[in-house]
């Protein structure tokens, strides 16, 4: 009798559900892991930054080196992100809406920066524009400095952040197909009108999502930029590089104050990303098509 | 506007989708391109629209050669199977789109655009919904918006690609009747693609039956239904049964028995086609005789499957619903209307 009741109760549980203790163990492991590896470091960054009080925090950020690093990071992002937006839209348009030879290859190529170590990406530019290369001295003879200057940092950043917008838009545009564009054209709209009035509004949230991730990475990139920047104080140090320099010089407060800005950027990005996912989930490719 | 398709061929990556198709579409008519999937009907429609370029051949709108014209220049109204409404625009904005994107010189003033759009929404019986977004409408309503949007640019030709394909049966029947009314009121030359023969027979002035990238037959619904010119059309339009027969001096034989039909023009091995309802029951004399294999009532008639010549051939006939047609009983009949096509 007891067996019978037991087995009927058992049947009410969905087959994909685990026993309670398994669920709690899994949740606990997940939470502990997150606390240890994500929350704790974040708390440490802010507590170290404010250890000597708010005054010291802002003084650290007002140092010329810190200010110039912030300025350079903003400048690099302001160039790299728009370029990658243009490139990302063009590439995803081509891949999603046209058939051509080598399409699979182009798709793989776009992913390349994800699979290559950032340090290697930086080294590629050193080989390409360094003093031992063909291009470097030639450009130098016209007074154009790439390596150990802002253009090199911008190039390395563009390379590293290159997939974010395209990766987000390709599945979205493939999913939307060409029906809306054909409808617009049949109604007499020109190619530009179709792009601005139909295609762009259809992908705007996905695009914003890609821009957000692209920007976060552009501002936070360390490896590739470290190789090409030459770390000239006040000239070619971005925020992540400056954090390292401060830290190596035992300026703990300055290092963590600057790091806290990057952490803050990450948090803001995270919040905006969550809002986008929550509000426009059906217009973002990355988060499935749940209605 | 008249549309003339002349010897049009279309290949996709060397794969032929249309072979040398010619078709005259009369001004003001409602014509259906009917065929199974892969018959090239949608390709033909998209070629007329200018959404695809023909590999060879020409397309005339009236007397002007439209082959080299872009889709924008052809002034067509296109309605898509999945509506393709602009999801971020209201219904009113969707309908006004075609007028708003015109160059300044030909664009009507904003008030006039709004008035025309409202008028069209009234025509498609959607007044009051102009502030809604497409995802707030039902499938049938969306397709009516799509039609209003296409009509807004006053197209010379209206092209509809399986316009009711994504809708359920009930809505489909309503919209069919309603499209016919709109057509009669506005008088646009209209071409629509469908794989649903019932839809084509009910709605169209003329049918263009297609199969495997070729036009099989063009004609009024009655002529296509009553006088199919090929085995394909006989099988595709309406229901039919087929028997392999031989003809000798005008008499039709199934195996070693005459089936009581005389007057055939052909000679030798032939394929006999007839429709389930075009038969008469006979008592005695030469006839097709079969054993009832199954019998079910379909609405007001009884559909009976007969095994003829043992189980070698199976045909379908319609009987009055109160006919007993018990299983395994014998039934003898003769086709009243039939057609012969040479056996291949």
CSV table of N, CA, C and O in Angstrom, one decimal, chain A residues 71-180:
chain,number,residue,atom,x,y,z
A,71,UNK,N,40.8,59.9,-20.8
A,71,UNK,CA,40.5,60.6,-22.1
A,71,UNK,C,40.9,59.7,-23.2
A,71,UNK,O,40.1,59.6,-24.2
A,72,UNK,N,42.0,59.0,-23.1
A,72,UNK,CA,42.5,58.2,-24.3
A,72,UNK,C,41.5,57.0,-24.4
A,72,UNK,O,41.1,56.7,-25.6
A,73,UNK,N,41.1,56.4,-23.3
A,73,UNK,CA,40.1,55.3,-23.4
A,73,UNK,C,38.8,55.7,-24.1
A,73,UNK,O,38.3,55.0,-25.0
A,74,UNK,N,38.3,56.9,-23.7
A,74,UNK,CA,37.1,57.4,-24.3
A,74,UNK,C,37.3,57.6,-25.8
A,74,UNK,O,36.4,57.3,-26.6
A,75,UNK,N,38.4,58.2,-26.1
A,75,UNK,CA,38.7,58.5,-27.6
A,75,UNK,C,38.8,57.2,-28.4
A,75,UNK,O,38.2,57.1,-29.5
A,76,UNK,N,39.5,56.2,-27.8
A,76,UNK,CA,39.6,54.9,-28.6
A,76,UNK,C,38.3,54.3,-28.8
A,76,UNK,O,37.9,53.9,-29.9
A,77,UNK,N,37.5,54.3,-27.7
A,77,UNK,CA,36.1,53.7,-27.8
A,77,UNK,C,35.3,54.5,-28.8
A,77,UNK,O,34.5,53.9,-29.6
A,78,UNK,N,35.4,55.8,-28.8
A,78,UNK,CA,34.6,56.7,-29.7
A,78,UNK,C,35.0,56.5,-31.1
A,78,UNK,O,34.1,56.7,-32.0
A,79,UNK,N,36.2,56.0,-31.4
A,79,UNK,CA,36.5,55.7,-32.8
A,79,UNK,C,36.2,54.2,-33.1
A,79,UNK,O,35.6,53.9,-34.2
A,80,UNK,N,36.6,53.3,-32.3
A,80,UNK,CA,36.5,51.9,-32.6
A,80,UNK,C,35.0,51.4,-32.6
A,80,UNK,O,34.6,50.7,-33.5
A,81,UNK,N,34.2,51.9,-31.7
A,81,UNK,CA,32.8,51.4,-31.7
A,81,UNK,C,32.0,51.8,-32.9
A,81,UNK,O,31.4,51.0,-33.5
A,82,UNK,N,32.0,53.1,-33.3
A,82,UNK,CA,31.2,53.5,-34.5
A,82,UNK,C,31.7,52.7,-35.7
A,82,UNK,O,30.9,52.3,-36.6
A,83,UNK,N,33.1,52.6,-35.9
A,83,UNK,CA,33.6,51.8,-37.0
A,83,UNK,C,33.1,50.4,-37.0
A,83,UNK,O,32.7,49.9,-38.1
A,84,UNK,N,33.1,49.8,-35.9
A,84,UNK,CA,32.6,48.4,-35.8
A,84,UNK,C,31.1,48.3,-36.0
A,84,UNK,O,30.6,47.3,-36.4
A,85,UNK,N,30.4,49.4,-35.7
A,85,UNK,CA,29.0,49.4,-35.9
A,85,UNK,C,28.7,49.4,-37.4
A,85,UNK,O,28.0,48.5,-38.0
A,86,UNK,N,29.4,50.2,-38.1
A,86,UNK,CA,29.3,50.3,-39.6
A,86,UNK,C,29.7,49.0,-40.2
A,86,UNK,O,29.0,48.4,-41.0
A,87,UNK,N,30.9,48.5,-39.8
A,87,UNK,CA,31.3,47.2,-40.3
A,87,UNK,C,30.3,46.1,-40.0
A,87,UNK,O,30.0,45.2,-40.8
A,88,UNK,N,29.9,46.0,-38.7
A,88,UNK,CA,29.0,45.0,-38.3
A,88,UNK,C,27.7,44.9,-39.1
A,88,UNK,O,27.2,43.9,-39.5
A,89,UNK,N,27.1,46.1,-39.3
A,89,UNK,CA,25.9,46.2,-40.1
A,89,UNK,C,26.1,45.7,-41.5
A,89,UNK,O,25.4,44.9,-42.0
A,90,UNK,N,27.2,46.2,-42.1
A,90,UNK,CA,27.5,45.9,-43.5
A,90,UNK,C,27.7,44.4,-43.6
A,90,UNK,O,27.1,43.7,-44.5
A,91,UNK,N,28.5,43.8,-42.7
A,91,UNK,CA,28.8,42.4,-42.8
A,91,UNK,C,27.6,41.5,-42.6
A,91,UNK,O,27.3,40.6,-43.3
A,92,UNK,N,26.8,41.9,-41.5
A,92,UNK,CA,25.6,41.0,-41.3
A,92,UNK,C,24.6,41.2,-42.4
A,92,UNK,O,23.9,40.2,-42.7
A,93,UNK,N,24.5,42.4,-43.0
A,93,UNK,CA,23.6,42.6,-44.1
A,93,UNK,C,24.0,41.7,-45.2
A,93,UNK,O,23.1,40.9,-45.8
A,94,UNK,N,25.3,41.7,-45.5
A,94,UNK,CA,25.7,40.8,-46.6
A,94,UNK,C,25.5,39.4,-46.4
A,94,UNK,O,25.0,38.6,-47.2
A,95,UNK,N,25.8,38.9,-45.1
A,95,UNK,CA,25.7,37.5,-44.8
A,95,UNK,C,24.2,37.1,-44.7
A,95,UNK,O,23.9,36.0,-45.2
A,96,UNK,N,23.4,37.9,-44.1
A,96,UNK,CA,22.0,37.5,-43.9
A,96,UNK,C,21.1,37.6,-45.1
A,96,UNK,O,20.2,36.8,-45.3
A,97,UNK,N,21.4,38.6,-46.0
A,97,UNK,CA,20.4,38.9,-47.0
A,97,UNK,C,20.9,38.5,-48.4
A,97,UNK,O,20.1,38.6,-49.3
A,98,UNK,N,22.1,38.1,-48.6
A,98,UNK,CA,22.6,37.7,-49.9
A,98,UNK,C,23.2,36.3,-49.9
A,98,UNK,O,23.7,35.9,-48.8
A,99,UNK,N,23.2,35.7,-51.0
A,99,UNK,CA,23.9,34.4,-51.2
A,99,UNK,C,25.2,34.7,-52.0
A,99,UNK,O,25.1,35.3,-53.1
A,100,UNK,N,26.3,34.3,-51.6
A,100,UNK,CA,27.5,34.5,-52.4
A,100,UNK,C,28.5,33.5,-52.0
A,100,UNK,O,28.4,32.8,-50.9
A,101,UNK,N,29.5,33.3,-52.8
A,101,UNK,CA,30.5,32.3,-52.6
A,101,UNK,C,31.4,32.8,-51.4
A,101,UNK,O,31.7,34.0,-51.4
A,102,UNK,N,31.9,31.9,-50.6
A,102,UNK,CA,32.8,32.3,-49.5
A,102,UNK,C,32.1,32.9,-48.3
A,102,UNK,O,32.7,33.5,-47.4
A,103,UNK,N,30.7,32.7,-48.3
A,103,UNK,CA,29.9,33.2,-47.2
A,103,UNK,C,30.3,32.6,-45.8
A,103,UNK,O,30.5,33.3,-44.8
A,104,UNK,N,30.4,31.2,-45.9
A,104,UNK,CA,30.8,30.5,-44.6
A,104,UNK,C,32.2,31.0,-44.2
A,104,UNK,O,32.4,31.1,-43.0
A,105,UNK,N,33.1,31.2,-45.1
A,105,UNK,CA,34.4,31.6,-44.8
A,105,UNK,C,34.4,33.0,-44.1
A,105,UNK,O,35.1,33.2,-43.1
A,106,UNK,N,33.6,33.9,-44.7
A,106,UNK,CA,33.5,35.3,-44.1
A,106,UNK,C,33.0,35.2,-42.6
A,106,UNK,O,33.4,35.9,-41.7
A,107,UNK,N,32.0,34.3,-42.5
A,107,UNK,CA,31.4,34.1,-41.1
A,107,UNK,C,32.4,33.7,-40.1
A,107,UNK,O,32.5,34.1,-39.0
A,108,UNK,N,33.2,32.7,-40.6
A,108,UNK,CA,34.3,32.2,-39.7
A,108,UNK,C,35.3,33.3,-39.4
A,108,UNK,O,35.8,33.4,-38.3
A,109,UNK,N,35.6,34.1,-40.4
A,109,UNK,CA,36.6,35.1,-40.3
A,109,UNK,C,36.2,36.2,-39.3
A,109,UNK,O,37.0,36.7,-38.5
A,110,UNK,N,34.9,36.4,-39.2
A,110,UNK,CA,34.4,37.4,-38.3
A,110,UNK,C,34.7,37.0,-36.8
A,110,UNK,O,34.9,37.7,-36.0
A,111,UNK,N,34.6,35.6,-36.7
A,111,UNK,CA,34.8,35.1,-35.3
A,111,UNK,C,36.3,35.0,-34.9
A,111,UNK,O,36.6,34.8,-33.7
A,112,UNK,N,37.2,35.3,-35.8
A,112,UNK,CA,38.6,35.1,-35.6
A,112,UNK,C,39.1,35.8,-34.3
A,112,UNK,O,39.8,35.2,-33.5
A,113,UNK,N,38.8,37.1,-34.1
A,113,UNK,CA,39.3,37.8,-32.9
A,113,UNK,C,38.8,37.1,-31.6
A,113,UNK,O,39.5,37.2,-30.6
A,114,UNK,N,37.7,36.3,-31.6
A,114,UNK,CA,37.3,35.6,-30.4
A,114,UNK,C,38.3,34.5,-30.1
A,114,UNK,O,38.5,34.1,-29.0
A,115,UNK,N,38.8,33.9,-31.2
A,115,UNK,CA,39.6,32.6,-31.0
A,115,UNK,C,41.1,32.9,-30.9
A,115,UNK,O,41.8,32.0,-30.6
A,116,UNK,N,41.5,34.1,-31.2
A,116,UNK,CA,42.9,34.4,-31.1
A,116,UNK,C,43.2,35.2,-29.8
A,116,UNK,O,42.4,36.0,-29.4
A,117,UNK,N,44.3,34.8,-29.2
A,117,UNK,CA,44.7,35.5,-27.9
A,117,UNK,C,44.9,37.0,-28.3
A,117,UNK,O,45.6,37.3,-29.2
A,118,UNK,N,44.4,37.9,-27.4
A,118,UNK,CA,44.6,39.3,-27.7
A,118,UNK,C,46.0,39.7,-27.9
A,118,UNK,O,46.4,40.6,-28.6
A,119,UNK,N,46.9,39.1,-27.1
A,119,UNK,CA,48.3,39.4,-27.2
A,119,UNK,C,48.8,39.1,-28.6
A,119,UNK,O,49.6,39.9,-29.2
A,120,UNK,N,48.4,38.0,-29.2
A,120,UNK,CA,48.8,37.7,-30.6
A,120,UNK,C,48.3,38.7,-31.5
A,120,UNK,O,49.0,39.2,-32.4
A,121,UNK,N,47.0,39.2,-31.3
A,121,UNK,CA,46.5,40.2,-32.2
A,121,UNK,C,47.3,41.5,-32.1
A,121,UNK,O,47.6,42.1,-33.1
A,122,UNK,N,47.8,41.8,-30.9
A,122,UNK,CA,48.7,42.9,-30.8
A,122,UNK,C,50.0,42.7,-31.5
A,122,UNK,O,50.5,43.6,-32.3
A,123,UNK,N,50.5,41.5,-31.4
A,123,UNK,CA,51.8,41.2,-32.0
A,123,UNK,C,51.7,41.3,-33.5
A,123,UNK,O,52.7,41.7,-34.2
A,124,UNK,N,50.6,40.9,-34.1
A,124,UNK,CA,50.4,41.0,-35.5
A,124,UNK,C,50.6,42.4,-36.0
A,124,UNK,O,51.3,42.7,-37.0
A,125,UNK,N,50.1,43.4,-35.2
A,125,UNK,CA,50.3,44.8,-35.6
A,125,UNK,C,51.7,45.3,-35.4
A,125,UNK,O,52.2,46.1,-36.2
A,126,UNK,N,52.4,44.7,-34.4
A,126,UNK,CA,53.8,45.0,-34.3
A,126,UNK,C,54.6,44.6,-35.5
A,126,UNK,O,55.4,45.3,-36.0
A,127,UNK,N,54.3,43.3,-35.9
A,127,UNK,CA,55.0,42.8,-37.1
A,127,UNK,C,54.6,43.6,-38.3
A,127,UNK,O,55.4,43.8,-39.2
A,128,UNK,N,53.4,44.0,-38.4
A,128,UNK,CA,52.9,44.7,-39.6
A,128,UNK,C,53.5,46.1,-39.7
A,128,UNK,O,53.8,46.6,-40.8
A,129,UNK,N,53.5,46.8,-38.5
A,129,UNK,CA,53.9,48.2,-38.6
A,129,UNK,C,55.2,48.5,-37.9
A,129,UNK,O,55.6,49.7,-37.8
A,130,UNK,N,55.9,47.5,-37.3
A,130,UNK,CA,57.1,47.7,-36.6
A,130,UNK,C,58.2,48.3,-37.4
A,130,UNK,O,58.1,48.3,-38.7
A,131,UNK,N,59.4,48.6,-36.8
A,131,UNK,CA,60.5,49.2,-37.6
A,131,UNK,C,61.1,48.2,-38.5
A,131,UNK,O,61.7,48.6,-39.5
A,132,UNK,N,60.9,46.9,-38.2
A,132,UNK,CA,61.5,45.9,-39.1
A,132,UNK,C,60.6,45.5,-40.3
A,132,UNK,O,60.9,44.7,-41.1
A,133,UNK,N,59.4,46.1,-40.3
A,133,UNK,CA,58.4,45.7,-41.4
A,133,UNK,C,58.6,46.6,-42.6
A,133,UNK,O,59.4,47.5,-42.6
A,134,UNK,N,57.8,46.3,-43.6
A,134,UNK,CA,57.8,47.1,-44.8
A,134,UNK,C,56.9,48.4,-44.6
A,134,UNK,O,57.3,49.4,-45.1
A,135,UNK,N,55.8,48.2,-44.0
A,135,UNK,CA,54.8,49.3,-43.9
A,135,UNK,C,55.3,50.4,-42.9
A,135,UNK,O,55.2,51.6,-43.2
A,136,UNK,N,55.9,49.9,-41.8
A,136,UNK,CA,56.2,50.9,-40.7
A,136,UNK,C,57.1,52.0,-41.2
A,136,UNK,O,56.7,53.2,-41.1
A,137,UNK,N,58.3,51.7,-41.7
A,137,UNK,CA,59.2,52.8,-42.1
A,137,UNK,C,58.6,53.6,-43.2
A,137,UNK,O,58.8,54.9,-43.2
A,138,UNK,N,57.9,53.0,-44.1
A,138,UNK,CA,57.3,53.8,-45.2
A,138,UNK,C,56.3,54.8,-44.7
A,138,UNK,O,56.3,56.0,-45.1
A,139,UNK,N,55.4,54.4,-43.8
A,139,UNK,CA,54.5,55.3,-43.2
A,139,UNK,C,55.2,56.4,-42.4
A,139,UNK,O,54.8,57.5,-42.3
A,140,UNK,N,56.3,56.0,-41.7
A,140,UNK,CA,57.0,56.9,-40.8
A,140,UNK,C,57.6,58.0,-41.7
A,140,UNK,O,57.7,59.2,-41.3
A,141,UNK,N,58.1,57.6,-42.9
A,141,UNK,CA,58.7,58.7,-43.8
A,141,UNK,C,57.6,59.7,-44.2
A,141,UNK,O,58.0,60.8,-44.6
A,142,UNK,N,56.3,59.4,-44.0
A,142,UNK,CA,55.3,60.4,-44.2
A,142,UNK,C,54.8,61.0,-42.9
A,142,UNK,O,53.8,61.8,-42.9
A,143,UNK,N,55.5,60.7,-41.8
A,143,UNK,CA,55.2,61.2,-40.5
A,143,UNK,C,54.0,60.6,-39.9
A,143,UNK,O,53.4,61.2,-39.0
A,144,UNK,N,53.7,59.4,-40.3
A,144,UNK,CA,52.5,58.7,-39.7
A,144,UNK,C,53.0,57.6,-38.7
A,144,UNK,O,53.7,56.7,-39.2
A,145,UNK,N,52.8,57.8,-37.5
A,145,UNK,CA,53.2,56.8,-36.5
A,145,UNK,C,52.0,55.9,-36.1
A,145,UNK,O,50.9,56.4,-35.8
A,146,UNK,N,52.2,54.6,-36.3
A,146,UNK,CA,51.1,53.7,-35.9
A,146,UNK,C,51.4,53.0,-34.6
A,146,UNK,O,50.6,53.1,-33.7
A,147,UNK,N,52.6,52.4,-34.5
A,147,UNK,CA,52.9,51.7,-33.3
A,147,UNK,C,53.3,52.7,-32.2
A,147,UNK,O,53.9,53.7,-32.5
A,148,UNK,N,53.0,52.3,-31.0
A,148,UNK,CA,53.4,53.1,-29.8
A,148,UNK,C,52.7,54.5,-29.9
A,148,UNK,O,53.3,55.5,-29.5
A,149,UNK,N,51.6,54.5,-30.6
A,149,UNK,CA,50.8,55.8,-30.7
A,149,UNK,C,49.3,55.4,-30.7
A,149,UNK,O,49.0,54.3,-30.8
A,150,UNK,N,48.5,56.5,-30.7
A,150,UNK,CA,47.1,56.3,-30.7
A,150,UNK,C,46.5,55.4,-31.8
A,150,UNK,O,45.7,54.5,-31.6
A,151,UNK,N,47.0,55.6,-33.1
A,151,UNK,CA,46.4,54.8,-34.2
A,151,UNK,C,46.6,53.3,-34.0
A,151,UNK,O,45.7,52.5,-34.2
A,152,UNK,N,47.7,52.9,-33.4
A,152,UNK,CA,48.0,51.5,-33.1
A,152,UNK,C,47.0,50.9,-32.1
A,152,UNK,O,46.4,49.8,-32.3
A,153,UNK,N,46.7,51.8,-31.1
A,153,UNK,CA,45.8,51.3,-30.0
A,153,UNK,C,44.4,51.2,-30.6
A,153,UNK,O,43.7,50.2,-30.4
A,154,UNK,N,44.0,52.2,-31.5
A,154,UNK,CA,42.7,52.1,-32.1
A,154,UNK,C,42.6,50.8,-33.0
A,154,UNK,O,41.6,50.1,-32.9
A,155,UNK,N,43.6,50.6,-33.8
A,155,UNK,CA,43.6,49.4,-34.7
A,155,UNK,C,43.4,48.1,-33.9
A,155,UNK,O,42.6,47.3,-34.2
A,156,UNK,N,44.2,48.0,-32.8
A,156,UNK,CA,44.2,46.8,-32.0
A,156,UNK,C,42.8,46.6,-31.4
A,156,UNK,O,42.3,45.5,-31.3
A,157,UNK,N,42.3,47.7,-30.9
A,157,UNK,CA,40.9,47.7,-30.3
A,157,UNK,C,39.9,47.3,-31.3
A,157,UNK,O,39.0,46.5,-31.0
A,158,UNK,N,39.9,47.9,-32.5
A,158,UNK,CA,39.0,47.5,-33.5
A,158,UNK,C,39.0,46.0,-33.8
A,158,UNK,O,38.0,45.4,-33.9
A,159,UNK,N,40.3,45.5,-33.9
A,159,UNK,CA,40.4,44.1,-34.2
A,159,UNK,C,39.8,43.2,-33.1
A,159,UNK,O,39.0,42.3,-33.4
A,160,UNK,N,40.0,43.6,-31.9
A,160,UNK,CA,39.5,42.7,-30.8
A,160,UNK,C,38.0,42.8,-30.7
A,160,UNK,O,37.4,41.8,-30.3
A,161,UNK,N,37.4,44.0,-30.9
A,161,UNK,CA,36.0,44.1,-30.7
A,161,UNK,C,35.2,44.0,-31.9
A,161,UNK,O,33.9,44.2,-31.9
A,162,UNK,N,35.8,43.6,-33.0
A,162,UNK,CA,35.2,43.4,-34.3
A,162,UNK,C,34.0,42.5,-34.4
A,162,UNK,O,33.0,42.8,-35.0
A,163,UNK,N,34.0,41.4,-33.6
A,163,UNK,CA,32.8,40.5,-33.8
A,163,UNK,C,31.5,40.9,-33.1
A,163,UNK,O,30.5,40.4,-33.4
A,164,UNK,N,31.6,41.7,-32.1
A,164,UNK,CA,30.5,41.9,-31.2
A,164,UNK,C,29.2,42.3,-31.9
A,164,UNK,O,28.1,41.7,-31.7
A,165,UNK,N,29.3,43.4,-32.7
A,165,UNK,CA,28.0,43.8,-33.4
A,165,UNK,C,27.6,42.8,-34.5
A,165,UNK,O,26.4,42.5,-34.5
A,166,UNK,N,28.5,42.4,-35.3
A,166,UNK,CA,28.2,41.4,-36.3
A,166,UNK,C,27.6,40.1,-35.8
A,166,UNK,O,26.5,39.7,-36.3
A,167,UNK,N,28.2,39.6,-34.7
A,167,UNK,CA,27.7,38.3,-34.1
A,167,UNK,C,26.3,38.5,-33.6
A,167,UNK,O,25.5,37.6,-33.7
A,168,UNK,N,25.9,39.7,-33.1
A,168,UNK,CA,24.6,39.9,-32.6
A,168,UNK,C,23.6,40.1,-33.8
A,168,UNK,O,22.5,39.6,-33.7
A,169,UNK,N,24.0,40.7,-34.8
A,169,UNK,CA,23.1,41.1,-35.9
A,169,UNK,C,22.8,39.9,-36.9
A,169,UNK,O,21.7,39.8,-37.4
A,170,UNK,N,23.9,39.1,-37.1
A,170,UNK,CA,23.7,38.1,-38.2
A,170,UNK,C,22.5,37.2,-37.9
A,170,UNK,O,21.6,37.1,-38.8
A,171,UNK,N,22.4,36.5,-36.8
A,171,UNK,CA,21.3,35.6,-36.6
A,171,UNK,C,19.9,36.4,-36.6
A,171,UNK,O,18.9,35.9,-37.1
A,172,UNK,N,20.0,37.6,-36.0
A,172,UNK,CA,18.7,38.4,-36.0
A,172,UNK,C,18.3,38.7,-37.4
A,172,UNK,O,17.1,38.5,-37.8
A,173,UNK,N,19.2,39.2,-38.3
A,173,UNK,CA,18.8,39.5,-39.7
A,173,UNK,C,18.4,38.3,-40.5
A,173,UNK,O,17.5,38.3,-41.3
A,174,UNK,N,19.1,37.2,-40.2
A,174,UNK,CA,18.8,35.9,-40.9
A,174,UNK,C,17.4,35.5,-40.5
A,174,UNK,O,16.6,35.1,-41.4
A,175,UNK,N,17.1,35.7,-39.3
A,175,UNK,CA,15.7,35.3,-38.8
A,175,UNK,C,14.7,36.2,-39.4
A,175,UNK,O,13.6,35.7,-39.7
A,176,UNK,N,15.0,37.5,-39.6
A,176,UNK,CA,13.9,38.4,-40.1
A,176,UNK,C,13.8,38.2,-41.6
A,176,UNK,O,12.7,38.6,-42.1
A,177,UNK,N,14.8,37.7,-42.3
A,177,UNK,CA,14.6,37.5,-43.7
A,177,UNK,C,14.6,38.8,-44.5
A,177,UNK,O,14.9,39.8,-44.0
A,178,UNK,N,14.2,38.7,-45.8
A,178,UNK,CA,14.2,39.8,-46.6
A,178,UNK,C,12.7,40.3,-47.0
A,178,UNK,O,12.6,41.2,-47.8
A,179,UNK,N,11.8,39.7,-46.3
A,179,UNK,CA,10.4,40.1,-46.6
A,179,UNK,C,10.0,41.5,-46.5
A,179,UNK,O,9.5,42.2,-47.3
A,180,UNK,N,10.4,42.1,-45.3
A,180,UNK,CA,10.1,43.5,-45.0
A,180,UNK,C,10.8,44.4,-46.1
A,180,UNK,O,10.2,45.4,-46.5
